[in-house]
JSON list of C-alpha atoms in Angstrom, two decimals:
[
{"chain": "A", "resi": 41, "resn": "MET", "atom": "CA", "xyz": [94.28, 118.19, 89.67]},
{"chain": "A", "resi": 42, "resn": "ARG", "atom": "CA", "xyz": [96.36, 115.75, 92.02]},
{"chain": "A", "resi": 43, "resn": "SER", "atom": "CA", "xyz": [95.57, 111.78, 91.96]},
{"chain": "A", "resi": 44, "resn": "VAL", "atom": "CA", "xyz": [95.94, 109.12, 94.59]},
{"chain": "A", "resi": 45, "resn": "ALA", "atom": "CA", "xyz": [99.40, 108.63, 94.20]},
{"chain": "A", "resi": 46, "resn": "ASP", "atom": "CA", "xyz": [100.19, 112.07, 95.24]},
{"chain": "A", "resi": 47, "resn": "ASN", "atom": "CA", "xyz": [98.37, 111.62, 98.41]},
{"chain": "A", "resi": 48, "resn": "PRO", "atom": "CA", "xyz": [100.47, 111.86, 101.02]},
{"chain": "A", "resi": 49, "resn": "ILE", "atom": "CA", "xyz": [99.45, 108.89, 103.23]},
{"chain": "A", "resi": 50, "resn": "ILE", "atom": "CA", "xyz": [99.43, 106.17, 100.13]},
{"chain": "A", "resi": 51, "resn": "LEU", "atom": "CA", "xyz": [103.15, 107.93, 99.49]},
{"chain": "A", "resi": 52, "resn": "ARG", "atom": "CA", "xyz": [104.13, 106.98, 102.80]},
{"chain": "A", "resi": 53, "resn": "LEU", "atom": "CA", "xyz": [102.76, 103.26, 102.73]},
{"chain": "A", "resi": 54, "resn": "GLY", "atom": "CA", "xyz": [104.06, 103.06, 99.36]},
{"chain": "A", "resi": 55, "resn": "GLU", "atom": "CA", "xyz": [107.02, 103.66, 100.34]},
{"chain": "A", "resi": 56, "resn": "THR", "atom": "CA", "xyz": [106.84, 101.45, 103.62]},
{"chain": "A", "resi": 57, "resn": "PHE", "atom": "CA", "xyz": [105.59, 98.14, 101.66]},
{"chain": "A", "resi": 58, "resn": "THR", "atom": "CA", "xyz": [108.74, 98.97, 98.81]},
{"chain": "A", "resi": 59, "resn": "PHE", "atom": "CA", "xyz": [111.19, 99.29, 102.27]},
{"chain": "A", "resi": 60, "resn": "PHE", "atom": "CA", "xyz": [109.70, 95.93, 104.03]},
{"chain": "A", "resi": 61, "resn": "ARG", "atom": "CA", "xyz": [109.76, 93.84, 100.44]},
{"chain": "A", "resi": 62, "resn": "ALA", "atom": "CA", "xyz": [113.60, 95.07, 99.75]},
{"chain": "A", "resi": 63, "resn": "TYR", "atom": "CA", "xyz": [114.62, 93.96, 103.10]},
{"chain": "A", "resi": 64, "resn": "LEU", "atom": "CA", "xyz": [112.36, 91.53, 104.33]},
{"chain": "A", "resi": 65, "resn": "ARG", "atom": "CA", "xyz": [115.33, 89.22, 104.89]},
{"chain": "A", "resi": 66, "resn": "ASP", "atom": "CA", "xyz": [116.63, 91.30, 107.13]},
{"chain": "A", "resi": 67, "resn": "ILE", "atom": "CA", "xyz": [114.06, 92.11, 109.43]},
{"chain": "A", "resi": 68, "resn": "ALA", "atom": "CA", "xyz": [112.72, 88.61, 109.06]},
{"chain": "A", "resi": 69, "resn": "SER", "atom": "CA", "xyz": [115.88, 87.20, 110.56]},
{"chain": "A", "resi": 70, "resn": "PHE", "atom": "CA", "xyz": [116.33, 89.78, 113.48]},
{"chain": "A", "resi": 71, "resn": "LEU", "atom": "CA", "xyz": [113.01, 89.11, 114.23]},
{"chain": "A", "resi": 72, "resn": "LEU", "atom": "CA", "xyz": [113.26, 85.34, 114.20]},
{"chain": "A", "resi": 73, "resn": "TYR", "atom": "CA", "xyz": [115.94, 85.21, 116.30]},
{"chain": "A", "resi": 74, "resn": "ALA", "atom": "CA", "xyz": [114.68, 88.24, 118.69]},
{"chain": "A", "resi": 75, "resn": "THR", "atom": "CA", "xyz": [110.64, 87.04, 119.46]},
{"chain": "A", "resi": 76, "resn": "PHE", "atom": "CA", "xyz": [110.64, 83.33, 118.61]},
{"chain": "A", "resi": 77, "resn": "PRO", "atom": "CA", "xyz": [112.37, 81.90, 121.95]},
{"chain": "A", "resi": 78, "resn": "VAL", "atom": "CA", "xyz": [109.79, 83.85, 123.74]},
{"chain": "A", "resi": 79, "resn": "ILE", "atom": "CA", "xyz": [106.86, 83.16, 121.42]},
{"chain": "A", "resi": 80, "resn": "ILE", "atom": "CA", "xyz": [107.72, 79.57, 122.42]},
{"chain": "A", "resi": 81, "resn": "ILE", "atom": "CA", "xyz": [107.55, 80.65, 126.23]},
{"chain": "A", "resi": 82, "resn": "GLU", "atom": "CA", "xyz": [104.15, 82.50, 126.01]},
{"chain": "A", "resi": 83, "resn": "ASN", "atom": "CA", "xyz": [102.98, 79.99, 123.66]},
{"chain": "A", "resi": 84, "resn": "PHE", "atom": "CA", "xyz": [103.53, 77.08, 126.24]},
{"chain": "A", "resi": 85, "resn": "LEU", "atom": "CA", "xyz": [102.64, 78.94, 129.46]},
{"chain": "A", "resi": 86, "resn": "SER", "atom": "CA", "xyz": [99.50, 79.51, 127.70]},
{"chain": "A", "resi": 87, "resn": "TYR", "atom": "CA", "xyz": [98.81, 76.16, 126.67]},
{"chain": "A", "resi": 88, "resn": "TYR", "atom": "CA", "xyz": [99.81, 74.51, 130.13]},
{"chain": "A", "resi": 89, "resn": "ALA", "atom": "CA", "xyz": [98.04, 77.37, 132.13]},
{"chain": "A", "resi": 90, "resn": "ALA", "atom": "CA", "xyz": [94.77, 76.20, 129.94]},
{"chain": "A", "resi": 91, "resn": "LEU", "atom": "CA", "xyz": [95.53, 72.24, 130.71]},
{"chain": "A", "resi": 92, "resn": "TYR", "atom": "CA", "xyz": [95.35, 72.24, 134.17]},
{"chain": "A", "resi": 93, "resn": "ASP", "atom": "CA", "xyz": [93.44, 74.88, 134.41]},
{"chain": "A", "resi": 94, "resn": "LEU", "atom": "CA", "xyz": [95.93, 77.05, 136.68]},
{"chain": "A", "resi": 95, "resn": "SER", "atom": "CA", "xyz": [95.29, 80.49, 138.20]},
{"chain": "A", "resi": 96, "resn": "PRO", "atom": "CA", "xyz": [94.43, 83.66, 136.35]},
{"chain": "A", "resi": 97, "resn": "GLU", "atom": "CA", "xyz": [97.69, 84.85, 137.72]},
{"chain": "A", "resi": 98, "resn": "ILE", "atom": "CA", "xyz": [99.61, 82.31, 135.74]},
{"chain": "A", "resi": 99, "resn": "LYS", "atom": "CA", "xyz": [97.34, 82.82, 132.65]},
{"chain": "A", "resi": 100, "resn": "THR", "atom": "CA", "xyz": [98.24, 86.34, 132.59]},
{"chain": "A", "resi": 101, "resn": "LEU", "atom": "CA", "xyz": [102.28, 85.57, 133.21]},
{"chain": "A", "resi": 102, "resn": "PRO", "atom": "CA", "xyz": [102.47, 85.38, 128.78]},
{"chain": "A", "resi": 103, "resn": "ILE", "atom": "CA", "xyz": [100.73, 88.76, 128.68]},
{"chain": "A", "resi": 104, "resn": "LEU", "atom": "CA", "xyz": [102.93, 90.19, 130.93]},
{"chain": "A", "resi": 105, "resn": "ILE", "atom": "CA", "xyz": [106.15, 88.54, 129.72]},
{"chain": "A", "resi": 106, "resn": "HIS", "atom": "CA", "xyz": [105.34, 89.91, 126.51]},
{"chain": "A", "resi": 107, "resn": "PHE", "atom": "CA", "xyz": [104.75, 93.28, 127.93]},
{"chain": "A", "resi": 108, "resn": "MET", "atom": "CA", "xyz": [108.31, 93.26, 129.44]},
{"chain": "A", "resi": 109, "resn": "TYR", "atom": "CA", "xyz": [110.10, 92.00, 126.18]},
{"chain": "A", "resi": 110, "resn": "GLN", "atom": "CA", "xyz": [108.36, 93.74, 123.69]},
{"chain": "A", "resi": 111, "resn": "PRO", "atom": "CA", "xyz": [110.36, 96.65, 124.23]},
{"chain": "A", "resi": 112, "resn": "ILE", "atom": "CA", "xyz": [113.71, 95.13, 123.67]},
{"chain": "A", "resi": 113, "resn": "TYR", "atom": "CA", "xyz": [113.00, 93.79, 120.63]},
{"chain": "A", "resi": 114, "resn": "THR", "atom": "CA", "xyz": [111.15, 97.26, 119.42]},
{"chain": "A", "resi": 115, "resn": "GLY", "atom": "CA", "xyz": [114.45, 98.69, 120.16]},
{"chain": "A", "resi": 116, "resn": "GLY", "atom": "CA", "xyz": [116.79, 96.47, 118.16]},
{"chain": "A", "resi": 117, "resn": "LEU", "atom": "CA", "xyz": [114.32, 96.75, 115.14]},
{"chain": "A", "resi": 118, "resn": "ILE", "atom": "CA", "xyz": [114.27, 100.81, 115.52]},
{"chain": "A", "resi": 119, "resn": "PHE", "atom": "CA", "xyz": [118.20, 100.18, 115.54]},
{"chain": "A", "resi": 120, "resn": "LEU", "atom": "CA", "xyz": [118.35, 97.28, 112.24]},
{"chain": "A", "resi": 121, "resn": "ILE", "atom": "CA", "xyz": [115.94, 99.64, 110.14]},
{"chain": "A", "resi": 122, "resn": "SER", "atom": "CA", "xyz": [118.30, 102.77, 110.88]},
{"chain": "A", "resi": 123, "resn": "ARG", "atom": "CA", "xyz": [121.05, 100.61, 109.62]},
{"chain": "A", "resi": 124, "resn": "LEU", "atom": "CA", "xyz": [119.04, 99.20, 106.98]},
{"chain": "A", "resi": 125, "resn": "VAL", "atom": "CA", "xyz": [118.10, 103.34, 105.76]},
{"chain": "A", "resi": 126, "resn": "SER", "atom": "CA", "xyz": [122.13, 104.42, 106.25]},
{"chain": "A", "resi": 127, "resn": "GLY", "atom": "CA", "xyz": [123.78, 101.01, 104.74]},
{"chain": "A", "resi": 128, "resn": "GLU", "atom": "CA", "xyz": [125.70, 100.08, 107.24]},
{"chain": "A", "resi": 129, "resn": "SER", "atom": "CA", "xyz": [125.85, 96.65, 108.36]},
{"chain": "A", "resi": 130, "resn": "TRP", "atom": "CA", "xyz": [124.20, 95.06, 111.62]},
{"chain": "A", "resi": 131, "resn": "SER", "atom": "CA", "xyz": [124.33, 92.33, 113.55]},
{"chain": "A", "resi": 132, "resn": "VAL", "atom": "CA", "xyz": [121.39, 90.62, 115.58]},
{"chain": "A", "resi": 133, "resn": "LYS", "atom": "CA", "xyz": [123.40, 90.74, 118.44]},
{"chain": "A", "resi": 134, "resn": "GLU", "atom": "CA", "xyz": [124.18, 94.47, 118.51]},
{"chain": "A", "resi": 135, "resn": "SER", "atom": "CA", "xyz": [120.21, 95.35, 117.38]},
{"chain": "A", "resi": 136, "resn": "LEU", "atom": "CA", "xyz": [119.30, 93.34, 120.71]},
{"chain": "A", "resi": 137, "resn": "LEU", "atom": "CA", "xyz": [122.09, 94.88, 122.74]},
{"chain": "A", "resi": 138, "resn": "VAL", "atom": "CA", "xyz": [120.90, 98.07, 122.12]},
{"chain": "A", "resi": 139, "resn": "GLY", "atom": "CA", "xyz": [117.45, 97.48, 122.50]},
{"chain": "A", "resi": 140, "resn": "LEU", "atom": "CA", "xyz": [118.90, 95.44, 125.82]},
{"chain": "A", "resi": 141, "resn": "GLY", "atom": "CA", "xyz": [120.01, 99.20, 126.71]},
{"chain": "A", "resi": 142, "resn": "CYS", "atom": "CA", "xyz": [117.02, 100.90, 126.11]},
{"chain": "A", "resi": 143, "resn": "TRP", "atom": "CA", "xyz": [114.75, 98.40, 127.30]},
{"chain": "A", "resi": 144, "resn": "LEU", "atom": "CA", "xyz": [113.85, 100.50, 130.81]},
{"chain": "A", "resi": 145, "resn": "ASN", "atom": "CA", "xyz": [113.73, 104.22, 128.87]},
{"chain": "A", "resi": 146, "resn": "LEU", "atom": "CA", "xyz": [111.78, 102.39, 126.24]},
{"chain": "A", "resi": 147, "resn": "LEU", "atom": "CA", "xyz": [109.21, 100.55, 128.75]},
{"chain": "A", "resi": 148, "resn": "VAL", "atom": "CA", "xyz": [108.92, 103.63, 130.39]},
{"chain": "A", "resi": 149, "resn": "VAL", "atom": "CA", "xyz": [107.74, 105.71, 127.56]},
{"chain": "A", "resi": 150, "resn": "ASN", "atom": "CA", "xyz": [105.53, 102.93, 126.54]},
{"chain": "A", "resi": 151, "resn": "VAL", "atom": "CA", "xyz": [103.81, 102.74, 130.31]},
{"chain": "A", "resi": 152, "resn": "ILE", "atom": "CA", "xyz": [103.23, 106.68, 129.91]},
{"chain": "A", "resi": 153, "resn": "SER", "atom": "CA", "xyz": [101.88, 106.96, 126.93]},
{"chain": "A", "resi": 154, "resn": "SER", "atom": "CA", "xyz": [99.30, 103.44, 126.75]},
{"chain": "A", "resi": 155, "resn": "VAL", "atom": "CA", "xyz": [97.83, 105.35, 129.70]},
{"chain": "A", "resi": 156, "resn": "MET", "atom": "CA", "xyz": [97.72, 108.32, 128.01]},
{"chain": "A", "resi": 157, "resn": "ILE", "atom": "CA", "xyz": [96.09, 107.52, 124.75]},
{"chain": "A", "resi": 158, "resn": "ILE", "atom": "CA", "xyz": [93.92, 104.63, 126.37]},
{"chain": "A", "resi": 159, "resn": "LEU", "atom": "CA", "xyz": [92.10, 107.72, 128.51]},
{"chain": "A", "resi": 160, "resn": "GLY", "atom": "CA", "xyz": [91.94, 109.82, 125.43]},
{"chain": "A", "resi": 161, "resn": "LEU", "atom": "CA", "xyz": [90.06, 106.96, 123.75]},
{"chain": "A", "resi": 162, "resn": "LEU", "atom": "CA", "xyz": [87.74, 106.96, 126.92]},
{"chain": "A", "resi": 163, "resn": "ALA", "atom": "CA", "xyz": [87.10, 110.37, 125.87]},
{"chain": "A", "resi": 164, "resn": "PHE", "atom": "CA", "xyz": [85.46, 110.05, 122.98]},
{"chain": "A", "resi": 165, "resn": "ILE", "atom": "CA", "xyz": [88.44, 108.04, 120.55]},
{"chain": "A", "resi": 166, "resn": "LEU", "atom": "CA", "xyz": [89.31, 110.66, 118.72]},
{"chain": "A", "resi": 167, "resn": "PRO", "atom": "CA", "xyz": [91.49, 112.21, 121.31]},
{"chain": "A", "resi": 168, "resn": "GLY", "atom": "CA", "xyz": [93.26, 109.01, 122.21]},
{"chain": "A", "resi": 169, "resn": "LEU", "atom": "CA", "xyz": [94.55, 109.08, 118.47]},
{"chain": "A", "resi": 170, "resn": "VAL", "atom": "CA", "xyz": [95.76, 112.48, 118.31]},
{"chain": "A", "resi": 171, "resn": "ILE", "atom": "CA", "xyz": [97.69, 111.64, 121.74]},
{"chain": "A", "resi": 172, "resn": "PHE", "atom": "CA", "xyz": [98.80, 107.99, 119.53]},
{"chain": "A", "resi": 173, "resn": "ALA", "atom": "CA", "xyz": [100.08, 110.46, 116.80]},
{"chain": "A", "resi": 174, "resn": "ARG", "atom": "CA", "xyz": [101.67, 112.83, 118.65]},
{"chain": "A", "resi": 175, "resn": "LEU", "atom": "CA", "xyz": [103.65, 110.63, 120.90]},
{"chain": "A", "resi": 176, "resn": "SER", "atom": "CA", "xyz": [104.73, 107.67, 118.10]},
{"chain": "A", "resi": 177, "resn": "MET", "atom": "CA", "xyz": [108.19, 109.38, 117.71]},
{"chain": "A", "resi": 178, "resn": "ALA", "atom": "CA", "xyz": [109.19, 108.75, 121.46]},
{"chain": "A", "resi": 179, "resn": "GLU", "atom": "CA", "xyz": [110.58, 105.13, 121.12]},
{"chain": "A", "resi": 180, "resn": "PHE", "atom": "CA", "xyz": [112.49, 106.47, 117.84]},
{"chain": "A", "resi": 181, "resn": "SER", "atom": "CA", "xyz": [114.37, 109.35, 120.25]},
{"chain": "A", "resi": 182, "resn": "VAL", "atom": "CA", "xyz": [114.97, 107.06, 123.33]},
{"chain": "A", "resi": 183, "resn": "VAL", "atom": "CA", "xyz": [116.90, 104.15, 120.82]},
{"chain": "A", "resi": 184, "resn": "LEU", "atom": "CA", "xyz": [118.54, 106.43, 118.10]},
{"chain": "A", "resi": 185, "resn": "GLU", "atom": "CA", "xyz": [119.22, 110.35, 120.11]},
{"chain": "A", "resi": 186, "resn": "ARG", "atom": "CA", "xyz": [118.98, 108.65, 123.59]},
{"chain": "A", "resi": 187, "resn": "LEU", "atom": "CA", "xyz": [117.26, 110.92, 125.60]},
{"chain": "A", "resi": 188, "resn": "SER", "atom": "CA", "xyz": [115.54, 110.61, 128.39]},
{"chain": "A", "resi": 189, "resn": "PRO", "atom": "CA", "xyz": [111.65, 108.92, 128.27]},
{"chain": "A", "resi": 190, "resn": "ILE", "atom": "CA", "xyz": [110.11, 112.32, 129.62]},
{"chain": "A", "resi": 191, "resn": "ASP", "atom": "CA", "xyz": [112.44, 114.57, 126.85]},
{"chain": "A", "resi": 192, "resn": "ALA", "atom": "CA", "xyz": [111.74, 112.00, 124.14]},
{"chain": "A", "resi": 193, "resn": "LEU", "atom": "CA", "xyz": [107.84, 112.31, 124.92]},
{"chain": "A", "resi": 194, "resn": "ILE", "atom": "CA", "xyz": [107.90, 116.38, 125.16]},
{"chain": "A", "resi": 195, "resn": "GLN", "atom": "CA", "xyz": [110.08, 115.93, 121.44]},
{"chain": "A", "resi": 196, "resn": "SER", "atom": "CA", "xyz": [107.60, 113.71, 119.55]},
{"chain": "A", "resi": 197, "resn": "ASN", "atom": "CA", "xyz": [104.95, 115.69, 120.33]},
{"chain": "A", "resi": 198, "resn": "ARG", "atom": "CA", "xyz": [106.44, 118.93, 119.26]},
{"chain": "A", "resi": 199, "resn": "ILE", "atom": "CA", "xyz": [108.08, 117.45, 116.04]},
{"chain": "A", "resi": 200, "resn": "THR", "atom": "CA", "xyz": [105.02, 116.07, 115.44]},
{"chain": "A", "resi": 201, "resn": "LYS", "atom": "CA", "xyz": [102.65, 118.59, 114.88]},
{"chain": "A", "resi": 202, "resn": "GLN", "atom": "CA", "xyz": [102.28, 119.23, 111.34]},
{"chain": "A", "resi": 203, "resn": "PHE", "atom": "CA", "xyz": [101.94, 115.36, 110.58]},
{"chain": "A", "resi": 204, "resn": "THR", "atom": "CA", "xyz": [99.24, 114.22, 112.93]},
{"chain": "A", "resi": 205, "resn": "TRP", "atom": "CA", "xyz": [96.86, 113.52, 110.69]},
{"chain": "A", "resi": 206, "resn": "GLN", "atom": "CA", "xyz": [99.03, 112.05, 108.02]},
{"chain": "A", "resi": 207, "resn": "ILE", "atom": "CA", "xyz": [99.98, 109.32, 111.34]},
{"chain": "A", "resi": 208, "resn": "ILE", "atom": "CA", "xyz": [96.30, 108.82, 112.14]},
{"chain": "A", "resi": 209, "resn": "GLY", "atom": "CA", "xyz": [95.30, 108.43, 108.67]},
{"chain": "A", "resi": 210, "resn": "SER", "atom": "CA", "xyz": [98.40, 106.00, 107.17]},
{"chain": "A", "resi": 211, "resn": "ILE", "atom": "CA", "xyz": [98.19, 104.11, 110.91]},
{"chain": "A", "resi": 212, "resn": "LEU", "atom": "CA", "xyz": [94.64, 103.28, 110.80]},
{"chain": "A", "resi": 213, "resn": "LEU", "atom": "CA", "xyz": [94.92, 102.34, 106.97]},
{"chain": "A", "resi": 214, "resn": "LEU", "atom": "CA", "xyz": [97.97, 99.88, 107.53]},
{"chain": "A", "resi": 215, "resn": "SER", "atom": "CA", "xyz": [96.22, 98.22, 110.88]},
{"chain": "A", "resi": 216, "resn": "ALA", "atom": "CA", "xyz": [93.38, 97.78, 109.11]},
{"chain": "A", "resi": 217, "resn": "LEU", "atom": "CA", "xyz": [94.91, 96.29, 106.36]},
{"chain": "A", "resi": 218, "resn": "LEU", "atom": "CA", "xyz": [97.32, 94.41, 108.74]},
{"chain": "A", "resi": 219, "resn": "ILE", "atom": "CA", "xyz": [94.32, 93.17, 110.96]},
{"chain": "A", "resi": 220, "resn": "GLY", "atom": "CA", "xyz": [92.89, 91.34, 107.92]},
{"chain": "A", "resi": 221, "resn": "VAL", "atom": "CA", "xyz": [95.59, 89.54, 106.90]},
{"chain": "A", "resi": 222, "resn": "LYS", "atom": "CA", "xyz": [95.80, 88.26, 110.81]},
{"chain": "A", "resi": 223, "resn": "LEU", "atom": "CA", "xyz": [92.21, 86.76, 110.30]},
{"chain": "A", "resi": 224, "resn": "LEU", "atom": "CA", "xyz": [93.00, 85.49, 106.88]},
{"chain": "A", "resi": 225, "resn": "ILE", "atom": "CA", "xyz": [95.26, 83.47, 108.72]},
{"chain": "A", "resi": 226, "resn": "ASN", "atom": "CA", "xyz": [93.46, 82.47, 111.50]},
{"chain": "A", "resi": 227, "resn": "ILE", "atom": "CA", "xyz": [90.11, 81.35, 109.42]},
{"chain": "A", "resi": 228, "resn": "ILE", "atom": "CA", "xyz": [93.24, 79.13, 107.19]},
{"chain": "A", "resi": 229, "resn": "ILE", "atom": "CA", "xyz": [93.84, 77.62, 110.55]},
{"chain": "A", "resi": 230, "resn": "ALA", "atom": "CA", "xyz": [90.79, 77.01, 111.69]},
{"chain": "A", "resi": 231, "resn": "THR", "atom": "CA", "xyz": [89.36, 75.74, 108.10]},
{"chain": "A", "resi": 232, "resn": "PHE", "atom": "CA", "xyz": [92.02, 73.51, 107.59]},
{"chain": "A", "resi": 233, "resn": "SER", "atom": "CA", "xyz": [92.35, 72.16, 111.05]},
{"chain": "A", "resi": 234, "resn": "LEU", "atom": "CA", "xyz": [95.68, 73.13, 111.93]},
{"chain": "A", "resi": 235, "resn": "LYS", "atom": "CA", "xyz": [95.54, 74.08, 115.63]},
{"chain": "A", "resi": 236, "resn": "HIS", "atom": "CA", "xyz": [98.55, 72.59, 116.85]},
{"chain": "A", "resi": 237, "resn": "LEU", "atom": "CA", "xyz": [100.79, 75.04, 118.95]},
{"chain": "A", "resi": 238, "resn": "PHE", "atom": "CA", "xyz": [103.95, 75.16, 116.80]},
{"chain": "A", "resi": 239, "resn": "VAL", "atom": "CA", "xyz": [100.91, 76.33, 114.17]},
{"chain": "A", "resi": 240, "resn": "PHE", "atom": "CA", "xyz": [99.96, 78.81, 116.56]},
{"chain": "A", "resi": 241, "resn": "MET", "atom": "CA", "xyz": [103.90, 79.84, 117.27]},
{"chain": "A", "resi": 242, "resn": "VAL", "atom": "CA", "xyz": [104.53, 80.05, 113.33]},
{"chain": "A", "resi": 243, "resn": "SER", "atom": "CA", "xyz": [101.61, 82.06, 112.57]},
{"chain": "A", "resi": 244, "resn": "GLU", "atom": "CA", "xyz": [102.55, 84.61, 115.38]},
{"chain": "A", "resi": 245, "resn": "LEU", "atom": "CA", "xyz": [106.29, 85.05, 114.33]},
{"chain": "A", "resi": 246, "resn": "ILE", "atom": "CA", "xyz": [104.48, 85.72, 110.87]},
{"chain": "A", "resi": 247, "resn": "ILE", "atom": "CA", "xyz": [102.35, 88.53, 112.38]},
{"chain": "A", "resi": 248, "resn": "ILE", "atom": "CA", "xyz": [104.99, 90.50, 114.16]},
{"chain": "A", "resi": 249, "resn": "ILE", "atom": "CA", "xyz": [107.03, 90.33, 111.43]},
{"chain": "A", "resi": 250, "resn": "LEU", "atom": "CA", "xyz": [104.35, 91.51, 109.27]},
{"chain": "A", "resi": 251, "resn": "TRP", "atom": "CA", "xyz": [103.65, 94.09, 112.25]},
{"chain": "A", "resi": 252, "resn": "SER", "atom": "CA", "xyz": [107.28, 95.58, 111.81]},
{"chain": "A", "resi": 253, "resn": "ASN", "atom": "CA", "xyz": [105.59, 97.72, 108.90]},
{"chain": "A", "resi": 254, "resn": "ILE", "atom": "CA", "xyz": [103.95, 100.07, 111.60]},
{"chain": "A", "resi": 255, "resn": "THR", "atom": "CA", "xyz": [107.83, 100.49, 113.15]},
{"chain": "A", "resi": 256, "resn": "ILE", "atom": "CA", "xyz": [108.86, 101.44, 109.24]},
{"chain": "A", "resi": 257, "resn": "LEU", "atom": "CA", "xyz": [106.09, 103.62, 108.99]},
{"chain": "A", "resi": 258, "resn": "LEU", "atom": "CA", "xyz": [106.94, 105.70, 112.05]},
{"chain": "A", "resi": 259, "resn": "PHE", "atom": "CA", "xyz": [110.28, 105.36, 111.31]},
{"chain": "A", "resi": 260, "resn": "ARG", "atom": "CA", "xyz": [109.75, 107.77, 107.88]},
{"chain": "A", "resi": 261, "resn": "TYR", "atom": "CA", "xyz": [107.28, 110.11, 109.79]},
{"chain": "A", "resi": 262, "resn": "TYR", "atom": "CA", "xyz": [110.25, 110.23, 112.12]},
{"chain": "A", "resi": 263, "resn": "GLY", "atom": "CA", "xyz": [112.95, 111.24, 109.37]},
{"chain": "A", "resi": 264, "resn": "LEU", "atom": "CA", "xyz": [110.31, 114.11, 108.21]},
{"chain": "A", "resi": 265, "resn": "ALA", "atom": "CA", "xyz": [108.84, 115.07, 111.31]},
{"chain": "A", "resi": 266, "resn": "THR", "atom": "CA", "xyz": [112.83, 115.60, 112.07]},
{"chain": "A", "resi": 267, "resn": "GLU", "atom": "CA", "xyz": [113.82, 117.45, 109.25]},
{"chain": "A", "resi": 268, "resn": "ALA", "atom": "CA", "xyz": [110.98, 119.87, 109.32]},
{"chain": "A", "resi": 269, "resn": "SER", "atom": "CA", "xyz": [111.97, 120.36, 113.11]},
{"chain": "A", "resi": 270, "resn": "GLN", "atom": "CA", "xyz": [115.37, 120.86, 112.03]},
{"chain": "A", "resi": 271, "resn": "GLN", "atom": "CA", "xyz": [114.40, 123.77, 109.13]},
{"chain": "A", "resi": 272, "resn": "ASP", "atom": "CA", "xyz": [112.09, 125.08, 111.32]},
{"chain": "A", "resi": 273, "resn": "ASP", "atom": "CA", "xyz": [115.23, 125.85, 114.08]},
{"chain": "A", "resi": 274, "resn": "ILE", "atom": "CA", "xyz": [117.12, 127.36, 111.44]},
{"chain": "A", "resi": 275, "resn": "ARG", "atom": "CA", "xyz": [114.81, 129.53, 109.87]},
{"chain": "A", "resi": 276, "resn": "PRO", "atom": "CA", "xyz": [115.03, 133.22, 110.44]},
{"chain": "A", "resi": 277, "resn": "ALA", "atom": "CA", "xyz": [112.39, 134.65, 112.24]}
]
């Protein structure tokens, strides 16, 4: 009889948390340098837009900035994780340059997959979750294999077939845990009246660092899916 610990979803989550704890300093250091300057810009824009009741276009500018910049630090984080897994050295500069070099392709992947996922979610939710799982490896293929956006999406759809439900289950569970932590942080800020701009910026950085667990988890599935696909390719017909 299999125990709960033998469940592949629980195993993947355990591996994710173990990796995060082992390399928290590296991950936090990279994300501090990679995201905090942009966090400052976003929060100051939001603060002054609300303070002076600026136009709706200005108020949405922080969201646009985050959407446009997110592929850079995500690409850098993927590169960083790959270096940590292989035991190679890394630097913030090199990681950011990799993210910057993949920016356009990652942005295209994000736009295409986001549109498809939203349409899937509108079709009774489940199709959107399946589409998310099937396209979730595309970013890794762009950064680590230098594939084009379309080729990366096609490959992701192909290699994730046998892991679709595991990805959905583990992502939902991990997301629920992370959302719970985010709500707890917001409750602490409200309870102790810590509504200061700097506190909001630090809490946002902490949340981004914690949400790196999602990238770590998907990186693990990327490795498993790639390995399984290679084995299928060499298996005799």
